PDB file of C-alpha atoms in Angstrom:
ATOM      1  CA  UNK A  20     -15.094  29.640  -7.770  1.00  0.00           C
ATOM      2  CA  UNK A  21     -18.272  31.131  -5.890  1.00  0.00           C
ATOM      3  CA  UNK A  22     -19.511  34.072  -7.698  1.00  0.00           C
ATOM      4  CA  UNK A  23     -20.063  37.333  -5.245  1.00  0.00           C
ATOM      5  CA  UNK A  24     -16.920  36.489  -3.151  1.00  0.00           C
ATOM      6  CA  UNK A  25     -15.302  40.027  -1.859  1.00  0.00           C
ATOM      7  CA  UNK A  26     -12.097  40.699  -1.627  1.00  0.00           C
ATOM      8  CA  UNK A  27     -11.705  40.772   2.099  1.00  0.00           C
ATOM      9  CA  UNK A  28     -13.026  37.029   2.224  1.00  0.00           C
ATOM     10  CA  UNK A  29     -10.264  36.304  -0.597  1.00  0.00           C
ATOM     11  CA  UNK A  30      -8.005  37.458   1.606  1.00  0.00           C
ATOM     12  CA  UNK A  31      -8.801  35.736   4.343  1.00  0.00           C
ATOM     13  CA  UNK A  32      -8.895  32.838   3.071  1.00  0.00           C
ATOM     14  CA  UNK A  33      -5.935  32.582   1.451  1.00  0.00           C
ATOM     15  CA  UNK A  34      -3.489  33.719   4.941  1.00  0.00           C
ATOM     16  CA  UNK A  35      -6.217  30.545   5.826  1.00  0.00           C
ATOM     17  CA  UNK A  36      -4.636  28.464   3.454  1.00  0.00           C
ATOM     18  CA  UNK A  37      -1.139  29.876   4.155  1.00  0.00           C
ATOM     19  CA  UNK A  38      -1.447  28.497   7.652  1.00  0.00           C
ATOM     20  CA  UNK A  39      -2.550  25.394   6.698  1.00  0.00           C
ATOM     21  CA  UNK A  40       0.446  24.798   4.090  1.00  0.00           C
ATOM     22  CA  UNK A  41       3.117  25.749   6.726  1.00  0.00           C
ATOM     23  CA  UNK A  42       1.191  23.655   9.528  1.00  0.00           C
ATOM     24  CA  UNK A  43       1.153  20.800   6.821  1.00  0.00           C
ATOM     25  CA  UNK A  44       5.066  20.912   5.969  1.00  0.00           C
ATOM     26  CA  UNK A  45       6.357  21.342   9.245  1.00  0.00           C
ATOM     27  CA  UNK A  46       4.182  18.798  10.480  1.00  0.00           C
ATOM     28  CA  UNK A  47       5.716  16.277   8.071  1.00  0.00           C
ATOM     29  CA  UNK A  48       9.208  17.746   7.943  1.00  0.00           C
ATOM     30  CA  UNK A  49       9.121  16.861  11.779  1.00  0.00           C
ATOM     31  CA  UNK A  50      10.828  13.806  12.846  1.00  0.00           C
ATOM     32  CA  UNK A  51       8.490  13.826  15.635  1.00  0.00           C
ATOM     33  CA  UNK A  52       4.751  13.062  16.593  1.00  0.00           C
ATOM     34  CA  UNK A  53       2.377  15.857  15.771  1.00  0.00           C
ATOM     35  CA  UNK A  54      -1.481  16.532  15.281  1.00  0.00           C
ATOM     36  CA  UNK A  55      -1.093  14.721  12.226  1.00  0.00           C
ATOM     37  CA  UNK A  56      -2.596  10.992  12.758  1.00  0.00           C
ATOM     38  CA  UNK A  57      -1.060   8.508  10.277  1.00  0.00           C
ATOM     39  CA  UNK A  58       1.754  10.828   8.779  1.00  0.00           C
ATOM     40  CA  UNK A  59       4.028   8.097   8.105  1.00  0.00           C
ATOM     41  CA  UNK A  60       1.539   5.895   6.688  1.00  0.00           C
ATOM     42  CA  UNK A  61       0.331   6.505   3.188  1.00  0.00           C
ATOM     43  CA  UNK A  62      -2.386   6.707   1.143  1.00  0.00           C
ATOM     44  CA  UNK A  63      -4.418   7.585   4.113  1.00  0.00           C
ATOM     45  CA  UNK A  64      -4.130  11.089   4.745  1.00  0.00           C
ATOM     46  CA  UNK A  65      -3.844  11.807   0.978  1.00  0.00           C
ATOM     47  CA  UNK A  66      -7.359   9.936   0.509  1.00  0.00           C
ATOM     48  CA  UNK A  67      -8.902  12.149   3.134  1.00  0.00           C
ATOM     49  CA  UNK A  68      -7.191  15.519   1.292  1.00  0.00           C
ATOM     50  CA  UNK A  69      -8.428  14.332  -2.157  1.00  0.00           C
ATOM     51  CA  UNK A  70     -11.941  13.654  -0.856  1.00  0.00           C
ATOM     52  CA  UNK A  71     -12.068  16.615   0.516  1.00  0.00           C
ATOM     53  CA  UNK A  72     -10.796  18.535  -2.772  1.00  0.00           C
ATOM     54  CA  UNK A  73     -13.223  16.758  -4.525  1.00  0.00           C
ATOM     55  CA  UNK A  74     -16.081  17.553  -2.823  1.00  0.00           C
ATOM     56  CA  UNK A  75     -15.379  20.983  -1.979  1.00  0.00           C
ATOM     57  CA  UNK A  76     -14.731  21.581  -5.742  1.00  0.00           C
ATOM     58  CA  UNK A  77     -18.123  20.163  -7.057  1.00  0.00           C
ATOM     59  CA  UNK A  78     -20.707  21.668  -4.178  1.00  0.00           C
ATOM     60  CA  UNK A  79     -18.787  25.255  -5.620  1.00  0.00           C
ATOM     61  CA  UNK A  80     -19.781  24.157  -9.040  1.00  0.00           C
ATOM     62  CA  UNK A  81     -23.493  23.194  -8.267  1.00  0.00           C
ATOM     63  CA  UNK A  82     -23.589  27.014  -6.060  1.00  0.00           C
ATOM     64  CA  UNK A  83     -21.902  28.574  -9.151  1.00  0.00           C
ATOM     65  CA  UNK A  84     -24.329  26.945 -11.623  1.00  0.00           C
ATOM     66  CA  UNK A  85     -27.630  28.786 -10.485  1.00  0.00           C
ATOM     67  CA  UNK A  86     -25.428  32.365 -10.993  1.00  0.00           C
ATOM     68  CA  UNK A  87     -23.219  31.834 -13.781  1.00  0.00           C
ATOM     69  CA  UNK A  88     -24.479  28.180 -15.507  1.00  0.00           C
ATOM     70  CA  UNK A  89     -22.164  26.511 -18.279  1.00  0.00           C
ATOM     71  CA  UNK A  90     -22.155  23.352 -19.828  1.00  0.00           C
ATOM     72  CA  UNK A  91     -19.689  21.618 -16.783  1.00  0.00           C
ATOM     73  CA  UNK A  92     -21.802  23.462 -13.977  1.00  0.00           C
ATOM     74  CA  UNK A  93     -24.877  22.035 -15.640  1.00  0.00           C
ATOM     75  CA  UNK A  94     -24.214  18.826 -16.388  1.00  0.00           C
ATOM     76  CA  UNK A  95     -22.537  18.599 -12.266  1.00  0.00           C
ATOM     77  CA  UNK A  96     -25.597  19.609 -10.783  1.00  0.00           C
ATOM     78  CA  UNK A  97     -27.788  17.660 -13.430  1.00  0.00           C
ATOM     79  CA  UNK A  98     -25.548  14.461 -12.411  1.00  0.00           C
ATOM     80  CA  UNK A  99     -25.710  15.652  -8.654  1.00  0.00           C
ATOM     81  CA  UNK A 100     -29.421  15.868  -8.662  1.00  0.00           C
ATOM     82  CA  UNK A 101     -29.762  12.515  -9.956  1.00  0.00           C
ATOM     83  CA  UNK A 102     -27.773  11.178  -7.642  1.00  0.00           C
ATOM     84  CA  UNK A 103     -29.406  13.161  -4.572  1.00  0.00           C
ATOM     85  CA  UNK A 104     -32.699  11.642  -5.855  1.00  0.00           C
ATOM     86  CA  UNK A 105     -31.820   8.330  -6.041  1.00  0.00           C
ATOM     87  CA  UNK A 106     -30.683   8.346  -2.116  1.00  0.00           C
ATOM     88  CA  UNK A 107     -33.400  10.661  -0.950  1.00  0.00           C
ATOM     89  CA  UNK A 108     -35.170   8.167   0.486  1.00  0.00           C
ATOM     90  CA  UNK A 109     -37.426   8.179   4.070  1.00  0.00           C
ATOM     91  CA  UNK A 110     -34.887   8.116   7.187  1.00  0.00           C
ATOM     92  CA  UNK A 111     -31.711   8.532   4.680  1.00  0.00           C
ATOM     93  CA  UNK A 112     -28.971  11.075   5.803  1.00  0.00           C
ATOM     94  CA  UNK A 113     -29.606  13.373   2.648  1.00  0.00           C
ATOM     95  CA  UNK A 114     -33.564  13.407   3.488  1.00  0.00           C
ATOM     96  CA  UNK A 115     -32.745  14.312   7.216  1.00  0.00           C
ATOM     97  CA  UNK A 116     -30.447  17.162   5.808  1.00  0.00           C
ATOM     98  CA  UNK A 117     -33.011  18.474   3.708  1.00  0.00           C
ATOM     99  CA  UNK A 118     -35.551  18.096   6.226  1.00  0.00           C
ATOM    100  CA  UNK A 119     -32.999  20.796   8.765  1.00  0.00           C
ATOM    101  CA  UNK A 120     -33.926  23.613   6.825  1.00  0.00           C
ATOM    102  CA  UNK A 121     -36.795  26.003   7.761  1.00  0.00           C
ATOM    103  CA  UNK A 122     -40.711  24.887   6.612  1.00  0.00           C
ATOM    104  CA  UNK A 123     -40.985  28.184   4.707  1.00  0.00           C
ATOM    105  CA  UNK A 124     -37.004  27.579   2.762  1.00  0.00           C
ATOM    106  CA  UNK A 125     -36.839  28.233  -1.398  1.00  0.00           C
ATOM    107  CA  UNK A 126     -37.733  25.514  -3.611  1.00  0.00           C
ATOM    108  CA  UNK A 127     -34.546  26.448  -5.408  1.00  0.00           C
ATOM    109  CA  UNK A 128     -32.783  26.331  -2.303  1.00  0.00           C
ATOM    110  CA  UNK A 129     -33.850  23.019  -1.096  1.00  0.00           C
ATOM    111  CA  UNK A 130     -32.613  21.344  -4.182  1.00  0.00           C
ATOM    112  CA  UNK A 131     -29.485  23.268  -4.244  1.00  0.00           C
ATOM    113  CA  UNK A 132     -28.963  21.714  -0.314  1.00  0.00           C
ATOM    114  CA  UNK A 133     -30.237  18.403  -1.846  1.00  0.00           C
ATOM    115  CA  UNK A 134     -27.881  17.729  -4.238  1.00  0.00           C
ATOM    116  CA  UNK A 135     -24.843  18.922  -2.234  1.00  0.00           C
ATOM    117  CA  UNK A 136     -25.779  16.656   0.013  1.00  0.00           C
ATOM    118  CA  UNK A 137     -26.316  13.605  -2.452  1.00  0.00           C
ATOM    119  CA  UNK A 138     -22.594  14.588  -4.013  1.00  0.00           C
ATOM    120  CA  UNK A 139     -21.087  14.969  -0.856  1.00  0.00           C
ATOM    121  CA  UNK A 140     -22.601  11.513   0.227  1.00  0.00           C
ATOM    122  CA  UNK A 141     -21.851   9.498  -2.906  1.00  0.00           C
ATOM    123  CA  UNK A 142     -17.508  11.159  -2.546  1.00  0.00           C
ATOM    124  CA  UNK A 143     -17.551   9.766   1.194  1.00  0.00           C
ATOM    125  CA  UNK A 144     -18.836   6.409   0.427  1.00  0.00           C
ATOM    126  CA  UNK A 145     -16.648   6.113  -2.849  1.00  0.00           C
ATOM    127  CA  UNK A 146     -13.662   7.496  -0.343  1.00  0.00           C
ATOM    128  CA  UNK A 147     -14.453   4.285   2.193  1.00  0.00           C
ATOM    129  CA  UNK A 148     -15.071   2.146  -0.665  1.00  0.00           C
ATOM    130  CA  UNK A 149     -11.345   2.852  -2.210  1.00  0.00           C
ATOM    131  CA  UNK A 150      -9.290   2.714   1.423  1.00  0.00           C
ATOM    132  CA  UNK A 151     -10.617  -0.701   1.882  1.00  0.00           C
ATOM    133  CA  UNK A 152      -9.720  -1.677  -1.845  1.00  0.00           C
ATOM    134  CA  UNK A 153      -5.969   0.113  -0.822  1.00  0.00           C
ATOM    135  CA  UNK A 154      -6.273  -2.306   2.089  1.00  0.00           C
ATOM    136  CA  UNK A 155      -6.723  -5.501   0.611  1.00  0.00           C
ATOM    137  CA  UNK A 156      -5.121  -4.994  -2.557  1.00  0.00           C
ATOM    138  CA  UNK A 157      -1.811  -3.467  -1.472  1.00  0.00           C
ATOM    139  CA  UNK A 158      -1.792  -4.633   2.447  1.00  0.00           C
ATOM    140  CA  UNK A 159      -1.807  -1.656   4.035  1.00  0.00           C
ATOM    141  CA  UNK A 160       0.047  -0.812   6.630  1.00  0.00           C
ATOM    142  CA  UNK A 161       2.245  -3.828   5.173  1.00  0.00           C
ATOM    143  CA  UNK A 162       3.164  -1.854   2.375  1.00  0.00           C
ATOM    144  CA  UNK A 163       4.855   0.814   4.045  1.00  0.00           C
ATOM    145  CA  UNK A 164       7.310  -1.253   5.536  1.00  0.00           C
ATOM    146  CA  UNK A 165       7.394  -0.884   9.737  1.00  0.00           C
ATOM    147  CA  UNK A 166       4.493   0.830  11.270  1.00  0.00           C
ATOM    148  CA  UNK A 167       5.642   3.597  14.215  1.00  0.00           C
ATOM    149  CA  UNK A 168       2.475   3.459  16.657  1.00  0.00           C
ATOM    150  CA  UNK A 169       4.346   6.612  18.042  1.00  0.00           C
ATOM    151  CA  UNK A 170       4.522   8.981  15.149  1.00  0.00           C
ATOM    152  CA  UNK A 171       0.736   7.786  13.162  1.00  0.00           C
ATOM    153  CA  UNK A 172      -1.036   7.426  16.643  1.00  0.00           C
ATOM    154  CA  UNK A 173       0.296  10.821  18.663  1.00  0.00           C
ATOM    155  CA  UNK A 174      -3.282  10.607  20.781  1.00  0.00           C
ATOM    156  CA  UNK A 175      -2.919   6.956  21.419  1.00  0.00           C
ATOM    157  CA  UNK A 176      -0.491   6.010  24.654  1.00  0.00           C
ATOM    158  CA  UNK A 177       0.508   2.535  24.689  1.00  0.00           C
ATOM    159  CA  UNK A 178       1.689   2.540  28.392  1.00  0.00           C
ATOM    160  CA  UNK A 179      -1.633   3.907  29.206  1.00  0.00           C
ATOM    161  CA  UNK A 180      -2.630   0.540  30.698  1.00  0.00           C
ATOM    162  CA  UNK A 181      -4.376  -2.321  29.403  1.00  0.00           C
ATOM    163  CA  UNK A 182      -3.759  -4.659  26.240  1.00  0.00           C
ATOM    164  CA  UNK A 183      -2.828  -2.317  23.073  1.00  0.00           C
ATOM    165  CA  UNK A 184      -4.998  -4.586  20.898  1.00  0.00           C
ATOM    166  CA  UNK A 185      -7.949  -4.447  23.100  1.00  0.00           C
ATOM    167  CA  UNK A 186      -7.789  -0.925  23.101  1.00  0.00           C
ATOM    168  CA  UNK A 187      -6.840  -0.665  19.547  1.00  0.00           C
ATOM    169  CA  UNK A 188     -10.231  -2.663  18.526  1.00  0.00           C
ATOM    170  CA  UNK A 189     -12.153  -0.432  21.320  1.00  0.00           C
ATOM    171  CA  UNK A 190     -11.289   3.085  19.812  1.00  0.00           C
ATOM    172  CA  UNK A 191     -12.053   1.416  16.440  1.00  0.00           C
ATOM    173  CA  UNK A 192     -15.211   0.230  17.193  1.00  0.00           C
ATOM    174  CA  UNK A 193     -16.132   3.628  18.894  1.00  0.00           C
ATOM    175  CA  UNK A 194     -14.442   5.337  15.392  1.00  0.00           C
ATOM    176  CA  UNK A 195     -17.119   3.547  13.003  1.00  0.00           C
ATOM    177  CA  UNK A 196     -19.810   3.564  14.830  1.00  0.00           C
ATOM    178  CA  UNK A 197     -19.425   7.363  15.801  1.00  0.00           C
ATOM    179  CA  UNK A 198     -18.805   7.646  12.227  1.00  0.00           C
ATOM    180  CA  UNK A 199     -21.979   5.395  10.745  1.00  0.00           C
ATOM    181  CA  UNK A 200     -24.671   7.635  13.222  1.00  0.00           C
ATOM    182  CA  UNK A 201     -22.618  11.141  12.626  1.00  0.00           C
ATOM    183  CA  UNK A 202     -24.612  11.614   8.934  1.00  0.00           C
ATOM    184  CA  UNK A 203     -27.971  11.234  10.932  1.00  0.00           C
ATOM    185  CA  UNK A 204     -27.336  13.015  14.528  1.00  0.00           C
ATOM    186  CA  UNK A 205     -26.260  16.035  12.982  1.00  0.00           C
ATOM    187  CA  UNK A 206     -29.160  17.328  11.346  1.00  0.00           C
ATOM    188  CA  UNK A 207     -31.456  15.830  14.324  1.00  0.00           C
ATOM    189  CA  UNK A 208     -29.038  18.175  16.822  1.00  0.00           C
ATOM    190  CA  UNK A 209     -29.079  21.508  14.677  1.00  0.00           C
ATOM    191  CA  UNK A 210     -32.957  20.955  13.799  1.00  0.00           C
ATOM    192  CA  UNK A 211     -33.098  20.646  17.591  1.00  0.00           C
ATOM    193  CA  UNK A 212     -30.804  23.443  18.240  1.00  0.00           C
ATOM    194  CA  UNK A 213     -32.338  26.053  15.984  1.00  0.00           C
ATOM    195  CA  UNK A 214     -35.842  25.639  17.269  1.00  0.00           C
ATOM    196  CA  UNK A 215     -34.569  27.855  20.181  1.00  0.00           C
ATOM    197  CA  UNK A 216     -32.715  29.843  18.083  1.00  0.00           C
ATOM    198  CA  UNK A 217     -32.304  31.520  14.751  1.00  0.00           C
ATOM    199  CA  UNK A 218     -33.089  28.556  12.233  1.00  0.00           C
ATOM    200  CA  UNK A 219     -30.264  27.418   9.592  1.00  0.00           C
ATOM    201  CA  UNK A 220     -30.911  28.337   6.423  1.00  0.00           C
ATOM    202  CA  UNK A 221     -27.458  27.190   4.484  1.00  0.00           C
ATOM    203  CA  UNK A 222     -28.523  30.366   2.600  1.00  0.00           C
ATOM    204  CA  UNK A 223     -24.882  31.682   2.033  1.00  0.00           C
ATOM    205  CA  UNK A 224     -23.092  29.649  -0.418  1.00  0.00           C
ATOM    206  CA  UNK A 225     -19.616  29.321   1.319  1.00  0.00           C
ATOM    207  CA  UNK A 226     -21.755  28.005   4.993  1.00  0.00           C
ATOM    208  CA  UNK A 227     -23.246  25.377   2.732  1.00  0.00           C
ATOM    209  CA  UNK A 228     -20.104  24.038   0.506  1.00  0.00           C
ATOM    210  CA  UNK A 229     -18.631  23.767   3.587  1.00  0.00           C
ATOM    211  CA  UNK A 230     -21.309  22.596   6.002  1.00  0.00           C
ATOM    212  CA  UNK A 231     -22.400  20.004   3.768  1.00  0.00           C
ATOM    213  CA  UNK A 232     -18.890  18.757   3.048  1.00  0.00           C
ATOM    214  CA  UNK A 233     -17.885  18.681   6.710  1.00  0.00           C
ATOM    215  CA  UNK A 234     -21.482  16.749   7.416  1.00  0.00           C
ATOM    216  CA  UNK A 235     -19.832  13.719   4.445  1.00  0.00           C
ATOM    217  CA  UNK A 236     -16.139  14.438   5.327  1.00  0.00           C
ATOM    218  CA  UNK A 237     -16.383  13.840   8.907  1.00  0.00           C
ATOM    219  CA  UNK A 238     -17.899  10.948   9.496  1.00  0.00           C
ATOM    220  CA  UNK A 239     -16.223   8.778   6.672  1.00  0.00           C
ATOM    221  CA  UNK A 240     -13.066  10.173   8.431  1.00  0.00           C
ATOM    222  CA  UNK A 241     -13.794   8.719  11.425  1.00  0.00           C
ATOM    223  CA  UNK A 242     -15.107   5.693   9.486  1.00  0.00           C
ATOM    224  CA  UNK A 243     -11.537   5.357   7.581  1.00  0.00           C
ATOM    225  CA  UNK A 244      -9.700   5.504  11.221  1.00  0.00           C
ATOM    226  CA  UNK A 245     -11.605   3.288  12.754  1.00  0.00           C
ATOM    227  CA  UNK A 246     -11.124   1.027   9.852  1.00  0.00           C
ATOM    228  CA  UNK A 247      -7.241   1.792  10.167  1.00  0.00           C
ATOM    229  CA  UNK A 248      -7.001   1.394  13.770  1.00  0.00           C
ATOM    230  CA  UNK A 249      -8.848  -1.849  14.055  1.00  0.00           C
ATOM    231  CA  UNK A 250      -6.032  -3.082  10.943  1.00  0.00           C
ATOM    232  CA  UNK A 251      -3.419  -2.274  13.195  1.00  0.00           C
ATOM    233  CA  UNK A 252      -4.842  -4.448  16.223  1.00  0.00           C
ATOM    234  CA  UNK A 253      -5.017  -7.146  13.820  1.00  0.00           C
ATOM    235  CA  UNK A 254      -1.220  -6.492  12.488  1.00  0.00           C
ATOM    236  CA  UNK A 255       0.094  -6.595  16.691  1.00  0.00           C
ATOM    237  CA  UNK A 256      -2.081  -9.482  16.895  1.00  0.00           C
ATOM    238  CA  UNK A 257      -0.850 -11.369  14.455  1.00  0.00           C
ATOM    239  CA  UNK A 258       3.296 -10.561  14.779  1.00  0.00           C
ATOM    240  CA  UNK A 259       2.548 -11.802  18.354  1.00  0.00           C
ATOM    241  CA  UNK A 260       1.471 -14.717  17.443  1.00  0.00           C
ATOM    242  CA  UNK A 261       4.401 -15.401  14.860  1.00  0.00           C
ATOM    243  CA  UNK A 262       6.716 -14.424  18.038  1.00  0.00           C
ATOM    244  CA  UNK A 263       5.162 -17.384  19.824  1.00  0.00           C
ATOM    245  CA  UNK A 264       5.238 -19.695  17.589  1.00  0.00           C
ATOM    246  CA  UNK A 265       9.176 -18.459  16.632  1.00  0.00           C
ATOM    247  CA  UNK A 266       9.364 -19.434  20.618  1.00  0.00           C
ATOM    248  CA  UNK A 267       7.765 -22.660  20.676  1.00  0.00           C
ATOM    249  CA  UNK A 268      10.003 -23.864  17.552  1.00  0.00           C
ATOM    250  CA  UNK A 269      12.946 -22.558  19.516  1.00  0.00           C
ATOM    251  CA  UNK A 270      12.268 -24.192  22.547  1.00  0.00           C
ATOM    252  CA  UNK A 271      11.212 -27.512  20.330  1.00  0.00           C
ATOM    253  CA  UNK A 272      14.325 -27.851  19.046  1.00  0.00           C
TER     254      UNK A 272
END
């Protein structure tokens, strides 16, 4: 979709996306834990992949607007703009990502980075905003019949020692709040970073479709597992409880 693309990049990309496909099916054809979190356990992973989609799509149709504009390119980065503008306020994650490129950047530029960021922003939040609707509207994990801790959580050891709900809610915590200070930290730590070094421009378009959609992508990941993991505490913590009181009625009568 990005205008000025060779054919080498093309290439590359697509024996990218090749991997990524066969990764992807043998991952779920597996009857066994993976890298894949939550593989059993839908809509979650296929929220993440459409957000993704979604974002990556419309950040390549505000870049391809300013070389080839058209009445869908212009009316995305019209809407994106308005969006970014509404949200750029003092201390807000899209101001902080403007304020990462160089002093002496392009006008043109820094509204370009602007409203990727303001689209990108608005998809993650509207991405966290449907999960929980998914959770209280069709009970997630509920609805998937019998949750596998072993196959969704491959990184997370129940023998490891200590209460599996404790640590459950722990990692969950740690998940959301990584996730809410991600959108602000990162632009602090490359600012930071670049003063030494070569500052970052976001010049190219592919670095900044995907910069910008890894800076929203990433932390409402994180957001959406900690959300997730902290359900599942709840879930053990509450089919222990029905255990005890099947117990006490047991031993009642």
């Amino acid at each position: 979709m990005i205008p000025g693309v060779g054919s080498d990049t093309t290439q590359i990309v697509a024996l990218m996306a090749m991997f990524a496909a066969a990764l992807t099916f043998f991952e779920y054809a597996s009857a066994y834990p993976g890298l894949v979190e939550f593989r059993d356990a839908p809509p979650f992973n296929r929220i993440r992949f459409v957000s993704l989609l979604v974002t990556v799509m419309l950040l390549s149709i505000v870049v391809t607007s300013h070389a080839e504009p058209t009445t869908l390119t212009r009316f995305v980065e019209v809407l994106g703009a308005s969006v970014a503008q509404s949200i750029d306020v003092p201390y807000s994650p899209v101001r902080l990502l403007v304020l990462m490129l160089p002093a002496d950047a392009d006008v043109r530029h820094i509204d370009m980075v602007r409203t990727a960021g303001g689209i990108s922003y608005i998809i993650s939040l509207i991405t966290l905003g449907y999960f929980v609707v998914i959770l209280r509207t069709i009970g997630w994990p509920h609805s998937i019949g019998g949750f596998n801790v072993w196959v969704n959580l491959p990184t997370f050891d129940p023998t490891a020692g200590g209460d599996v709900v404790d640590r459950l809610r722990r990692d969950a915590w740690f998940n959301v709040g990584l996730g809410f200070v991600l959108p602000f930290v990162i632009p602090a730590l490359v600012k930071l970073v670049s003063t030494g070094f070569s500052p970052v421009t976001l010049e190219s378009p592919q670095t900044m479709v995907w910069t910008v959609s890894a800076w929203a992508f990433l932390p409402a990941s994180l957001f959406m597992r900690g959300i997730a993991m902290g359900r599942i505490a709840t879930m053990i913590e509450q089919q222990r409880e029905q255990e005890h009181q099947d117990e006490s009625s047991f031993a009642t009568a």
